[in-house]
Amino acid sequence: MGAPPGYRPSAWVHLLHQLPRADFQLRPVPSGFAPQEQEYQQALLLVAALAGLGLGLSLIFIAVYLIRFCCCRPPEPPGAKSPPPGGGCVTWSCIAALLVGCAGIGIGFYGNSETSDGVSQLSSALLHANHTLSAIDHLVSETVERLGEAVRTELTTLEEVLAQRTELVAAARGARRQAEAVAQQLQELAFWRGVPLSPLQVAEDVSFVEEYRWLAYVLLLLLELLVCLFTLLGLAKQSKWLVIVMTVMSLLVLVLSWGSMGLEAATAVGLSDFCSSPDTYILNLTQEETGLSSDILSYYFLCNQAVSNPFQQRLTLSQRALANIHSQLQGLEREAVPQFPSAQKPLLSLEETLNVTEGNFHQLVALLHCRGLHKDYGAALRGLCEDALEGLLFLLLFSLLSAGALATALCSLPRAWALFPPSDDYDDTDDDDPFNPQESKRFVQWQSSI
Amino acid sequence: MGAPPGYRPSAWVHLLHQLPRADFQLRPVPSGFAPQEQEYQQALLLVAALAGLGLGLSLIFIAVYLIRFCCCRPPEPPGAKSPPPGGGCVTWSCIAALLVGCAGIGIGFYGNSETSDGVSQLSSALLHANHTLSAIDHLVSETVERLGEAVRTELTTLEEVLAQRTELVAAARGARRQAEAVAQQLQELAFWRGVPLSPLQVAEDVSFVEEYRWLAYVLLLLLELLVCLFTLLGLAKQSKWLVIVMTVMSLLVLVLSWGSMGLEAATAVGLSDFCSSPDTYILNLTQEETGLSSDILSYYFLCNQAVSNPFQQRLTLSQRALANIHSQLQGLEREAVPQFPSAQKPLLSLEETLNVTEGNFHQLVALLHCRGLHKDYGAALRGLCEDALEGLLFLLLFSLLSAGALATALCSLPRAWALFPPSDDYDDTDDDDPFNPQESKRFVQWQSSI
C-alpha cells in the first residue's frame, strides 16, 4: 500500500521496442536506450533514413508514371473530339486523394495537440517537482534560522537568568545542544541544495523546444491544408496555372512529409526504447548530473517497499531531539519559574518556537517522503510515454497518409490538367462566381469531356 | 511555499458564469451553484428549453421555406426544358452544408474525447485519493496492531523478568503506558474509517455514467456521419429514394442535435457555476455526506498557510511519546541488561518494533499532510472544469454546426431532389460504378440542368 500505482509501459511501447534495429553495417543493435552510444545513434539514423528511401522510391514512381503517361499515350485519331478514356477516374482519384490528405491533416492536428499535451504534462510535473524541492530547501532554511535565533537569544537569556543554579543551567545547555543537533540534522535534509541540475530549467528548455516543434507542425499542416484546398479549387475552376503551382507545392509538401515522417519514426523508436524501462537510465543520468547518492535517487525514482527512506535515521534523531528539548523545557518550567519569574518569558517563547519547529518538521517529513516526488515522476513519464508517444504515432499516420495522398495527387494532377479545355476559350480573370451560367456551361463541357 | 499552485477557474468558466439566469417566471436567479434549489433547477431547465425553442423555430423555418418553394414556384412555360434558375446554387449549398456538418462531426469527436479525458482525470484523482485514504487506514491498523502485540508479549515478558526490581518494572510500565497512548493517538488519526462516503464508489459511478455518455455521443456522431455521407452519395448518384430516406434521417438527427445542444448548454452553465467557486460547495457537501469536522475538511480542500494541520497536536503527542519510549528502553537496556541478561531479547525486539513504528509514523505524517490529497482535489477539479468543460463547449459547437448544416440541408434537399432527372430514364439497380460512362452521361445531364 506504499506507493500509488505508477507508470507502466503501454502496448505501443512494447511493440515499437520489439522492432529490430541495425547500425550502418546492418549488424543488429540491442534495443536498450543508449543515446550516447554510436551504434544506437546509427540505428536511429537508419530508421530516419528509411523515410528518405521512401521519398526516393515515391519520386521515382511518380516520375516513371508521368513519363509513361506522356510518352506512351495511344495516338489520338485526328479530328477526334473525345478525350482519352479514364480521365474521369483520374480526376476523381485526385479528388479522393486530396480528401484523404485532408482527413490526414485532421489526424495531424489531433496528434500535434496530443503530443503538446504530453510534453506540457511532463514540464508541469517537472515544475511541481521543482516546487517540492525548493519548498524543502526553504523549510529547512527557515526552521534552522528560527532554531538558531532561539538558541542565540532566548536560551542565552535563560542561561543568564538561571546562572545561580548550575543544574538548571546544565538543563538549558542540554536543550541548546539538542537544538543545535536538530539544526545540524535538518541542514543535511535539504539534499537538493547546491545541486547543479534544476528541474525548472529542464522544464523551461523542454517547453521552449516543444513550442517550436508545435509551431512547425501547425505551419506544415496549414501549408498542406492550403495546398489541398487550392488544388481542389484549381480542379473545380479548371485553372491551369493554379494546378501547376499547386503541383509544385505538392512536391514540396511531399518532401516535407517524408522528412517529418523520418524524424517522427526515429523519435518514436527512441522514445519506445526509453519508455520500456526508464528507471535505470533516468537514475544513472540524474546521478551523473547531480552527484547525489544512489540510495536517495532510488528512493524517489522507485518508491516501493524494497527501498527504505534514506532520511529515516536523521528524521528519527531530529524527532527524538525535539522531544528531548520539549521535556527539558517542561522540566525547567516546573523547576525554575517559581524561583526565577523572569525565566517564564524566554521559556514560553522557546516553547512557541518548539511548536512551530515541530509543525515544520511534520511538513518536512511529508515533503521528503517519496510519494509526492514519485507521483511527479510518474506523471512526467505518463506524459512523455503515453500522451506524447501516442501523439507522435498520430503524426506518423498523418505523414503516411499525406505522403500517399500527395504522391497520388502528383500522379493524377498533370493528367487531370491535360483534360482541361484549352486555355484559348478560357479567360481566367472575369469569372469569380463558380455558379454563373458561363461557368456552369464550362463545367458541363469539362464533365462531358470526361 | 506550502501548497503547490492549485486550480484556478478558466476564462470560459468566468464567461459562462456571468451569463444571466432566470426561472420560469423570468425572475433573475443568482448564479451561485445550488442544484438543490428549485429556482436554480428552473434556470438550468430554461437554458435547456432554449434549445427546444431553437428546434421549433428551425422546424417552422424549414416548413415555411419548403411550402413557399412548393406553392409559390413561378409557373413553368410549357415545353420548356430548362429547370428553374438557382438550382446549382441549391445543390452546392446542400453539399457545402453537409461538408460543414462533417467538419462539425470532427469537432464533435474531438470534444467527446476531451470530455472523456477530463472525466477520466477526475475519476483517476478520486481513485488516487481513495488509495491515500485507505493507505492511512491500513498503516494505522498495522502500526496499532504491532504496538499492541509488543505491549502484550515483549513488555509483559520484560515486566516478568524485571519483577525483582520495582523501579525497572515502573520504567517498563511507563513504556507500556506511553505505547498505549501512542496507539490511542494513532487510532484517532484514521479519520476516514467508518465514513459512509467512498471515493472509489464515486469514481466507479462517474466512470459508469461517462461510459454511456461517451457511447451515446459516438453513436450520434456516427449516425450523423452516415447521414452526411449517404446524402452526398444520394446527390452524386441522384438516387431519389436514398435522398428521401436521408431527408427523414436528417430530420431525426436535427432533433437529436438540438436535444443534445440543450443538454450540453444546461450542463455547461451548471458546470461553470460549480467551477467558479467549487471549494465551498464541495466542503459543505462532503461535510454532510461524511460528518467529518470542518477543520479536517478545510485543511484538505484549502491546504494553505491559513489552515493549520488538525492532526498537528496528535502527531506531536505521538512523536513525544515515541521519543519517551525510546529513552525509557535505552535506560532499561543500560540498567537492566547487566543484571538480567534474559531481558535483552525482549528489549531488542521492542526497539525493533519502535524503529518500525517510527518509520510508519513518518509515512503516516506524509500521508496525512494536505499536499497529496489536495493535489488530487486540484487534479479532479482541473479534469472537470478545464478538460471536461472545454470538451463540452466543443460538443456544443458540434451541435450548433450540425443543427445549422442539417437545417440548410433539409431546406435544400427537396429542391435538389426536384432537379433530378425523372425516374423513368433512371434505373436504380444496375449502376454501382459512379465512373461508368452511362453514369457520367447522366451526371453531365444533371449538371447541364443546373
Coordinates of C-alpha atoms in Angstrom, one line a residue, chain A residues 1-5 88-89 92-93 110 113-114 117 128 131-135 138 236 305 309 311-312 315-316 318-324 326-327 354-355 358-363 365-367 369 371-372 375-376 379 434-435 440 443-444 447-450, chain B residues 1-5 88-89 92-93 110 113-114 117 128 131-135 138 236 305 309 311-312 315-316 318-324 326-327 354-355 358-363 365-367 369 371-372 375-376 379 434-435 440 443-444 447-450:
Chain A
M1 CA 0.0 0.0 0.0
G2 CA 3.1 2.3 -0.1
A3 CA 3.3 4.0 -3.5
P4 CA 0.2 4.7 -5.7
P5 CA 0.0 2.8 -9.0
G88 CA -12.9 10.8 -65.0
C89 CA -11.2 8.2 -63.0
W92 CA -11.9 11.5 -59.1
S93 CA -8.9 9.7 -57.8
Y110 CA -5.1 15.9 -33.2
S113 CA -2.2 18.7 -29.8
E114 CA -1.8 15.3 -28.1
D117 CA -0.4 17.9 -24.1
H128 CA 5.8 20.5 -9.5
H131 CA 8.3 23.3 -6.2
T132 CA 8.6 20.4 -3.8
L133 CA 12.4 20.6 -3.8
S134 CA 12.6 24.3 -3.3
A135 CA 9.9 24.0 -0.6
H138 CA 13.0 26.9 2.1
A236 CA -13.1 22.9 -59.8
Q305 CA 8.6 -1.1 0.0
N309 CA 13.7 6.0 3.3
F311 CA 16.3 10.2 5.7
Q312 CA 14.7 7.8 8.2
L315 CA 14.3 12.2 10.9
T316 CA 14.1 9.9 13.9
S318 CA 15.6 15.0 15.0
Q319 CA 12.3 13.8 16.3
R320 CA 13.9 12.4 19.5
A321 CA 16.0 15.6 20.0
L322 CA 12.8 17.7 19.6
A323 CA 11.0 15.5 22.2
N324 CA 14.0 15.8 24.5
H326 CA 10.4 19.6 25.0
S327 CA 10.8 17.5 28.2
L354 CA 9.5 24.4 19.5
N355 CA 5.8 24.0 18.5
E358 CA 7.6 20.5 15.2
G359 CA 5.0 21.7 12.7
N360 CA 7.7 22.5 10.2
F361 CA 9.2 19.1 10.9
H362 CA 6.0 17.3 10.1
Q363 CA 5.7 19.3 6.9
V365 CA 8.6 14.7 6.7
A366 CA 5.7 15.0 4.3
L367 CA 7.7 16.7 1.6
H369 CA 8.5 11.3 1.6
R371 CA 5.2 9.7 -2.5
G372 CA 4.9 13.3 -3.8
K375 CA 4.0 10.9 -8.3
D376 CA 5.5 13.8 -10.3
A379 CA 3.1 11.9 -14.3
P434 CA -18.5 29.3 -59.8
F435 CA -22.2 29.3 -60.2
S440 CA -21.7 26.1 -65.4
F443 CA -18.1 22.8 -66.1
V444 CA -20.6 20.8 -68.2
Q447 CA -17.6 17.0 -67.4
S448 CA -18.8 15.8 -70.8
S449 CA -15.2 15.6 -71.8
I450 CA -14.6 13.1 -69.0
Chain B
M1 CA 5.6 27.8 -0.4
G2 CA 3.1 25.5 1.3
A3 CA 0.7 24.1 -1.3
P4 CA 1.6 23.8 -5.0
P5 CA -0.3 26.0 -7.4
G88 CA -26.9 24.8 -59.0
C89 CA -26.8 27.1 -56.0
W92 CA -23.9 23.4 -54.0
S93 CA -25.3 24.9 -50.8
Y110 CA -12.5 15.9 -30.5
S113 CA -12.6 12.6 -26.4
E114 CA -11.7 15.8 -24.5
D117 CA -10.3 12.7 -20.8
H128 CA -5.7 8.2 -6.0
H131 CA -5.6 5.0 -2.3
T132 CA -4.2 7.6 0.1
L133 CA -7.2 7.3 2.5
S134 CA -7.1 3.5 2.6
A135 CA -3.2 3.6 2.9
H138 CA -4.1 0.4 6.7
A236 CA -23.9 12.2 -56.6
Q305 CA -0.9 28.6 5.3
N309 CA -3.0 20.9 10.4
F311 CA -3.6 16.4 13.4
Q312 CA -0.7 18.5 14.5
L315 CA 1.2 13.9 15.8
T316 CA 3.3 15.9 18.2
S318 CA 2.6 10.6 19.4
Q319 CA 6.1 11.8 18.4
R320 CA 6.9 12.8 22.0
A321 CA 5.6 9.5 23.4
L322 CA 7.7 7.5 20.9
A323 CA 10.8 9.5 21.9
N324 CA 10.0 8.8 25.6
H326 CA 12.9 5.2 23.2
S327 CA 14.6 6.9 26.1
L354 CA 9.9 1.1 17.9
N355 CA 12.0 1.7 14.8
E358 CA 8.8 5.5 13.9
G359 CA 9.1 4.7 10.1
N360 CA 5.4 4.1 9.9
F361 CA 4.8 7.3 11.8
H362 CA 6.8 9.3 9.3
Q363 CA 4.9 7.7 6.4
V365 CA 2.8 12.1 8.7
A366 CA 3.4 12.3 4.9
L367 CA 0.1 10.7 4.0
H369 CA -0.3 16.1 5.1
R371 CA -0.3 18.2 0.0
G372 CA -1.1 14.8 -1.5
K375 CA -3.2 17.7 -5.3
D376 CA -5.8 15.0 -6.1
A379 CA -6.4 17.4 -10.5
P434 CA -20.0 6.1 -60.4
F435 CA -17.4 6.2 -63.1
S440 CA -21.0 10.1 -66.3
F443 CA -24.2 13.3 -64.3
V444 CA -23.5 15.6 -67.2
Q447 CA -25.1 19.2 -64.4
S448 CA -26.3 20.7 -67.6
S449 CA -29.7 21.0 -66.0
I450 CA -28.3 23.2 -63.2

